[in-house]
Amino acid sequence: MKTRISRLKPNQASHPRNRLADDAGFSLLELMVVVVILSILALVIVPRVIDRPDQARVVRARTDIAAISSAVQFYRLDNFRYPTTEQGLRALVTQPSGDPLPANWAANGYMERLPTDPWGQPYLYLEPGVHGDFDVFSYGADGVAGGSDVNADIGSWQQN
Protein backbone atom coordinates (compact mmCIF):
# COMPACT_ATOMS: atom_id res chain seq x y z
CA MET A 1 0.00 0.00 0.00
CA LYS A 2 1.40 3.38 -1.00
CA THR A 3 1.16 6.34 1.25
CA ARG A 4 0.99 9.80 -0.12
CA ILE A 5 3.68 12.08 1.08
CA SER A 6 3.01 15.78 1.16
CA ARG A 7 5.71 17.84 -0.43
CA LEU A 8 4.57 21.01 1.27
CA LYS A 9 6.68 22.40 4.00
CA PRO A 10 4.84 22.98 7.26
CA ASN A 11 4.69 26.76 6.79
CA GLN A 12 3.29 26.44 3.21
CA ALA A 13 0.08 24.68 4.31
CA SER A 14 -1.28 27.89 5.79
CA HIS A 15 -0.40 30.03 2.76
CA PRO A 16 -3.51 31.83 1.23
CA ARG A 17 -3.02 30.17 -2.17
CA ASN A 18 -3.30 26.75 -0.62
CA ARG A 19 -6.53 27.58 1.26
CA LEU A 20 -8.42 28.52 -1.94
CA ALA A 21 -10.22 25.20 -2.10
CA ASP A 22 -11.57 25.76 1.42
CA ASP A 23 -12.91 29.24 0.56
CA ALA A 24 -14.91 28.28 -2.55
CA GLY A 25 -18.38 29.94 -2.76
CA PHE A 26 -19.96 33.38 -2.90
CA SER A 27 -20.08 36.01 -0.24
CA LEU A 28 -23.31 37.70 0.78
CA LEU A 29 -22.14 40.89 -0.91
CA GLU A 30 -21.57 39.11 -4.22
CA LEU A 31 -25.01 37.52 -4.06
CA MET A 32 -26.63 40.89 -3.32
CA VAL A 33 -24.89 42.47 -6.33
CA VAL A 34 -26.25 39.69 -8.58
CA VAL A 35 -29.78 40.15 -7.18
CA VAL A 36 -29.62 43.92 -7.80
CA ILE A 37 -28.42 43.39 -11.38
CA LEU A 38 -31.21 40.87 -12.07
CA SER A 39 -33.78 43.28 -10.59
CA ILE A 40 -32.61 46.09 -12.86
CA LEU A 41 -32.78 43.78 -15.90
CA ALA A 42 -36.31 42.72 -14.92
CA LEU A 43 -37.42 46.35 -14.64
CA VAL A 44 -36.15 47.02 -18.16
CA ILE A 45 -37.38 43.81 -19.83
CA VAL A 46 -40.77 43.10 -18.21
CA PRO A 47 -42.60 46.15 -19.62
CA ARG A 48 -41.51 45.16 -23.13
CA VAL A 49 -42.66 41.55 -22.67
CA ILE A 50 -46.10 42.46 -21.32
CA ASP A 51 -47.31 43.48 -24.81
CA ARG A 52 -46.18 40.19 -26.32
CA PRO A 53 -49.10 37.93 -25.27
CA ASP A 54 -51.53 39.85 -27.50
CA GLN A 55 -49.10 39.69 -30.41
CA ALA A 56 -48.58 35.97 -29.81
CA ARG A 57 -52.35 35.37 -29.93
CA VAL A 58 -52.61 37.18 -33.27
CA VAL A 59 -49.71 35.12 -34.68
CA ARG A 60 -51.34 31.91 -33.44
CA ALA A 61 -54.65 32.88 -35.05
CA ARG A 62 -52.89 33.53 -38.37
CA THR A 63 -51.13 30.18 -38.15
CA ASP A 64 -54.39 28.36 -37.38
CA ILE A 65 -56.15 30.11 -40.27
CA ALA A 66 -53.35 29.12 -42.65
CA ALA A 67 -53.64 25.46 -41.55
CA ILE A 68 -57.44 25.49 -41.87
CA SER A 69 -57.22 27.15 -45.30
CA SER A 70 -54.82 24.42 -46.46
CA ALA A 71 -57.25 21.75 -45.26
CA VAL A 72 -60.09 23.49 -47.16
CA GLN A 73 -57.92 23.45 -50.30
CA PHE A 74 -57.26 19.70 -49.86
CA TYR A 75 -61.00 19.15 -49.42
CA ARG A 76 -61.55 20.93 -52.75
CA LEU A 77 -58.86 18.85 -54.49
CA ASP A 78 -60.59 15.63 -53.43
CA ASN A 79 -64.21 16.71 -53.85
CA PHE A 80 -64.02 19.32 -56.65
CA ARG A 81 -65.71 21.96 -54.50
CA TYR A 82 -65.29 23.75 -51.20
CA PRO A 83 -67.46 22.84 -48.22
CA THR A 84 -70.60 24.97 -48.19
CA THR A 85 -71.14 27.59 -45.49
CA GLU A 86 -73.81 25.29 -44.02
CA GLN A 87 -71.39 22.34 -43.88
CA GLY A 88 -68.81 24.68 -42.41
CA LEU A 89 -65.38 23.80 -41.16
CA ARG A 90 -66.84 20.71 -39.48
CA ALA A 91 -66.68 19.11 -42.96
CA LEU A 92 -62.90 18.97 -42.52
CA VAL A 93 -63.19 16.70 -39.46
CA THR A 94 -66.33 14.61 -40.07
CA GLN A 95 -67.86 13.65 -43.38
CA PRO A 96 -70.84 15.85 -44.23
CA SER A 97 -74.15 14.03 -44.55
CA GLY A 98 -76.10 16.82 -46.25
CA ASP A 99 -76.07 17.97 -49.86
CA PRO A 100 -73.78 18.28 -51.62
CA LEU A 101 -72.25 15.01 -50.47
CA PRO A 102 -68.47 14.88 -50.91
CA ALA A 103 -67.67 12.13 -53.41
CA ASN A 104 -64.06 11.51 -52.34
CA TRP A 105 -63.96 12.59 -48.72
CA ALA A 106 -60.64 11.51 -47.12
CA ALA A 107 -61.04 8.52 -44.80
CA ASN A 108 -59.28 10.25 -41.91
CA GLY A 109 -60.65 13.70 -42.65
CA TYR A 110 -58.61 16.77 -43.43
CA MET A 111 -57.89 17.84 -39.87
CA GLU A 112 -57.72 15.85 -36.65
CA ARG A 113 -59.74 18.48 -34.80
CA LEU A 114 -60.88 22.04 -35.32
CA PRO A 115 -58.93 24.56 -33.28
CA THR A 116 -60.59 27.46 -31.51
CA ASP A 117 -59.15 30.93 -31.87
CA PRO A 118 -56.80 32.20 -29.12
CA TRP A 119 -59.76 33.96 -27.47
CA GLY A 120 -61.76 30.73 -27.15
CA GLN A 121 -64.17 31.24 -30.07
CA PRO A 122 -64.59 28.92 -33.06
CA TYR A 123 -63.14 30.05 -36.37
CA LEU A 124 -65.75 31.22 -38.86
CA TYR A 125 -66.18 30.13 -42.48
CA LEU A 126 -67.96 31.53 -45.52
CA GLU A 127 -68.27 30.00 -48.99
CA PRO A 128 -68.27 31.89 -51.25
CA GLY A 129 -66.19 34.33 -49.27
CA VAL A 130 -66.34 38.10 -49.35
CA HIS A 131 -62.61 38.22 -50.13
CA GLY A 132 -62.21 35.11 -52.29
CA ASP A 133 -63.52 31.62 -52.96
CA PHE A 134 -63.85 31.10 -49.21
CA ASP A 135 -63.03 33.00 -46.03
CA VAL A 136 -61.75 31.53 -42.76
CA PHE A 137 -61.60 34.16 -40.04
CA SER A 138 -61.75 35.23 -36.42
CA TYR A 139 -63.23 38.46 -35.09
CA GLY A 140 -60.21 38.96 -32.83
CA ALA A 141 -60.09 39.65 -29.10
CA ASP A 142 -63.42 41.50 -28.89
CA GLY A 143 -65.39 38.88 -30.86
CA VAL A 144 -67.08 41.62 -32.92
CA ALA A 145 -66.64 42.38 -36.64
CA GLY A 146 -64.20 45.20 -37.33
CA GLY A 147 -61.88 46.76 -34.80
CA SER A 148 -58.21 47.61 -34.66
CA ASP A 149 -55.06 46.19 -33.09
CA VAL A 150 -55.92 42.96 -31.20
CA ASN A 151 -59.63 43.56 -31.80
CA ALA A 152 -59.14 43.54 -35.60
CA ASP A 153 -60.56 40.72 -37.70
CA ILE A 154 -57.98 38.15 -38.77
CA GLY A 155 -58.73 36.21 -41.93
CA SER A 156 -57.52 34.02 -44.75
CA TRP A 157 -57.55 37.03 -47.07
CA GLN A 158 -54.56 38.42 -45.13
CA GLN A 159 -52.35 35.39 -45.82
CA ASN A 160 -49.37 35.88 -48.09
Coordinates of C-alpha atoms in Angstrom, one line a residue:
M1 CA 0.0 0.0 0.0
K2 CA 1.4 3.4 -1.0
T3 CA 1.2 6.3 1.2
R4 CA 1.0 9.8 -0.1
I5 CA 3.7 12.1 1.1
S6 CA 3.0 15.8 1.2
R7 CA 5.7 17.8 -0.4
L8 CA 4.6 21.0 1.3
K9 CA 6.7 22.4 4.0
P10 CA 4.8 23.0 7.3
N11 CA 4.7 26.8 6.8
Q12 CA 3.3 26.4 3.2
A13 CA 0.1 24.7 4.3
S14 CA -1.3 27.9 5.8
H15 CA -0.4 30.0 2.8
P16 CA -3.5 31.8 1.2
R17 CA -3.0 30.2 -2.2
N18 CA -3.3 26.8 -0.6
R19 CA -6.5 27.6 1.3
L20 CA -8.4 28.5 -1.9
A21 CA -10.2 25.2 -2.1
D22 CA -11.6 25.8 1.4
D23 CA -12.9 29.2 0.6
A24 CA -14.9 28.3 -2.6
G25 CA -18.4 29.9 -2.8
F26 CA -20.0 33.4 -2.9
S27 CA -20.1 36.0 -0.2
L28 CA -23.3 37.7 0.8
L29 CA -22.1 40.9 -0.9
E30 CA -21.6 39.1 -4.2
L31 CA -25.0 37.5 -4.1
M32 CA -26.6 40.9 -3.3
V33 CA -24.9 42.5 -6.3
V34 CA -26.2 39.7 -8.6
V35 CA -29.8 40.2 -7.2
V36 CA -29.6 43.9 -7.8
I37 CA -28.4 43.4 -11.4
L38 CA -31.2 40.9 -12.1
S39 CA -33.8 43.3 -10.6
I40 CA -32.6 46.1 -12.9
L41 CA -32.8 43.8 -15.9
A42 CA -36.3 42.7 -14.9
L43 CA -37.4 46.4 -14.6
V44 CA -36.1 47.0 -18.2
I45 CA -37.4 43.8 -19.8
V46 CA -40.8 43.1 -18.2
P47 CA -42.6 46.2 -19.6
R48 CA -41.5 45.2 -23.1
V49 CA -42.7 41.6 -22.7
I50 CA -46.1 42.5 -21.3
D51 CA -47.3 43.5 -24.8
R52 CA -46.2 40.2 -26.3
P53 CA -49.1 37.9 -25.3
D54 CA -51.5 39.9 -27.5
Q55 CA -49.1 39.7 -30.4
A56 CA -48.6 36.0 -29.8
R57 CA -52.4 35.4 -29.9
V58 CA -52.6 37.2 -33.3
V59 CA -49.7 35.1 -34.7
R60 CA -51.3 31.9 -33.4
A61 CA -54.7 32.9 -35.1
R62 CA -52.9 33.5 -38.4
T63 CA -51.1 30.2 -38.1
D64 CA -54.4 28.4 -37.4
I65 CA -56.1 30.1 -40.3
A66 CA -53.3 29.1 -42.7
A67 CA -53.6 25.5 -41.5
I68 CA -57.4 25.5 -41.9
S69 CA -57.2 27.1 -45.3
S70 CA -54.8 24.4 -46.5
A71 CA -57.2 21.8 -45.3
V72 CA -60.1 23.5 -47.2
Q73 CA -57.9 23.4 -50.3
F74 CA -57.3 19.7 -49.9
Y75 CA -61.0 19.2 -49.4
R76 CA -61.6 20.9 -52.8
L77 CA -58.9 18.9 -54.5
D78 CA -60.6 15.6 -53.4
N79 CA -64.2 16.7 -53.9
F80 CA -64.0 19.3 -56.7
R81 CA -65.7 22.0 -54.5
Y82 CA -65.3 23.7 -51.2
P83 CA -67.5 22.8 -48.2
T84 CA -70.6 25.0 -48.2
T85 CA -71.1 27.6 -45.5
E86 CA -73.8 25.3 -44.0
Q87 CA -71.4 22.3 -43.9
G88 CA -68.8 24.7 -42.4
L89 CA -65.4 23.8 -41.2
R90 CA -66.8 20.7 -39.5
A91 CA -66.7 19.1 -43.0
L92 CA -62.9 19.0 -42.5
V93 CA -63.2 16.7 -39.5
T94 CA -66.3 14.6 -40.1
Q95 CA -67.9 13.7 -43.4
P96 CA -70.8 15.8 -44.2
S97 CA -74.2 14.0 -44.5
G98 CA -76.1 16.8 -46.3
D99 CA -76.1 18.0 -49.9
P100 CA -73.8 18.3 -51.6
L101 CA -72.3 15.0 -50.5
P102 CA -68.5 14.9 -50.9
A103 CA -67.7 12.1 -53.4
N104 CA -64.1 11.5 -52.3
W105 CA -64.0 12.6 -48.7
A106 CA -60.6 11.5 -47.1
A107 CA -61.0 8.5 -44.8
N108 CA -59.3 10.2 -41.9
G109 CA -60.6 13.7 -42.7
Y110 CA -58.6 16.8 -43.4
M111 CA -57.9 17.8 -39.9
E112 CA -57.7 15.8 -36.6
R113 CA -59.7 18.5 -34.8
L114 CA -60.9 22.0 -35.3
P115 CA -58.9 24.6 -33.3
T116 CA -60.6 27.5 -31.5
D117 CA -59.1 30.9 -31.9
P118 CA -56.8 32.2 -29.1
W119 CA -59.8 34.0 -27.5
G120 CA -61.8 30.7 -27.1
Q121 CA -64.2 31.2 -30.1
P122 CA -64.6 28.9 -33.1
Y123 CA -63.1 30.1 -36.4
L124 CA -65.8 31.2 -38.9
Y125 CA -66.2 30.1 -42.5
L126 CA -68.0 31.5 -45.5
E127 CA -68.3 30.0 -49.0
P128 CA -68.3 31.9 -51.2
G129 CA -66.2 34.3 -49.3
V130 CA -66.3 38.1 -49.4
H131 CA -62.6 38.2 -50.1
G132 CA -62.2 35.1 -52.3
D133 CA -63.5 31.6 -53.0
F134 CA -63.8 31.1 -49.2
D135 CA -63.0 33.0 -46.0
V136 CA -61.8 31.5 -42.8
F137 CA -61.6 34.2 -40.0
S138 CA -61.7 35.2 -36.4
Y139 CA -63.2 38.5 -35.1
G140 CA -60.2 39.0 -32.8
A141 CA -60.1 39.7 -29.1
D142 CA -63.4 41.5 -28.9
G143 CA -65.4 38.9 -30.9
V144 CA -67.1 41.6 -32.9
A145 CA -66.6 42.4 -36.6
G146 CA -64.2 45.2 -37.3
G147 CA -61.9 46.8 -34.8
S148 CA -58.2 47.6 -34.7
D149 CA -55.1 46.2 -33.1
V150 CA -55.9 43.0 -31.2
N151 CA -59.6 43.6 -31.8
A152 CA -59.1 43.5 -35.6
D153 CA -60.6 40.7 -37.7
I154 CA -58.0 38.2 -38.8
G155 CA -58.7 36.2 -41.9
S156 CA -57.5 34.0 -44.7
W157 CA -57.5 37.0 -47.1
Q158 CA -54.6 38.4 -45.1
Q159 CA -52.4 35.4 -45.8
N160 CA -49.4 35.9 -48.1

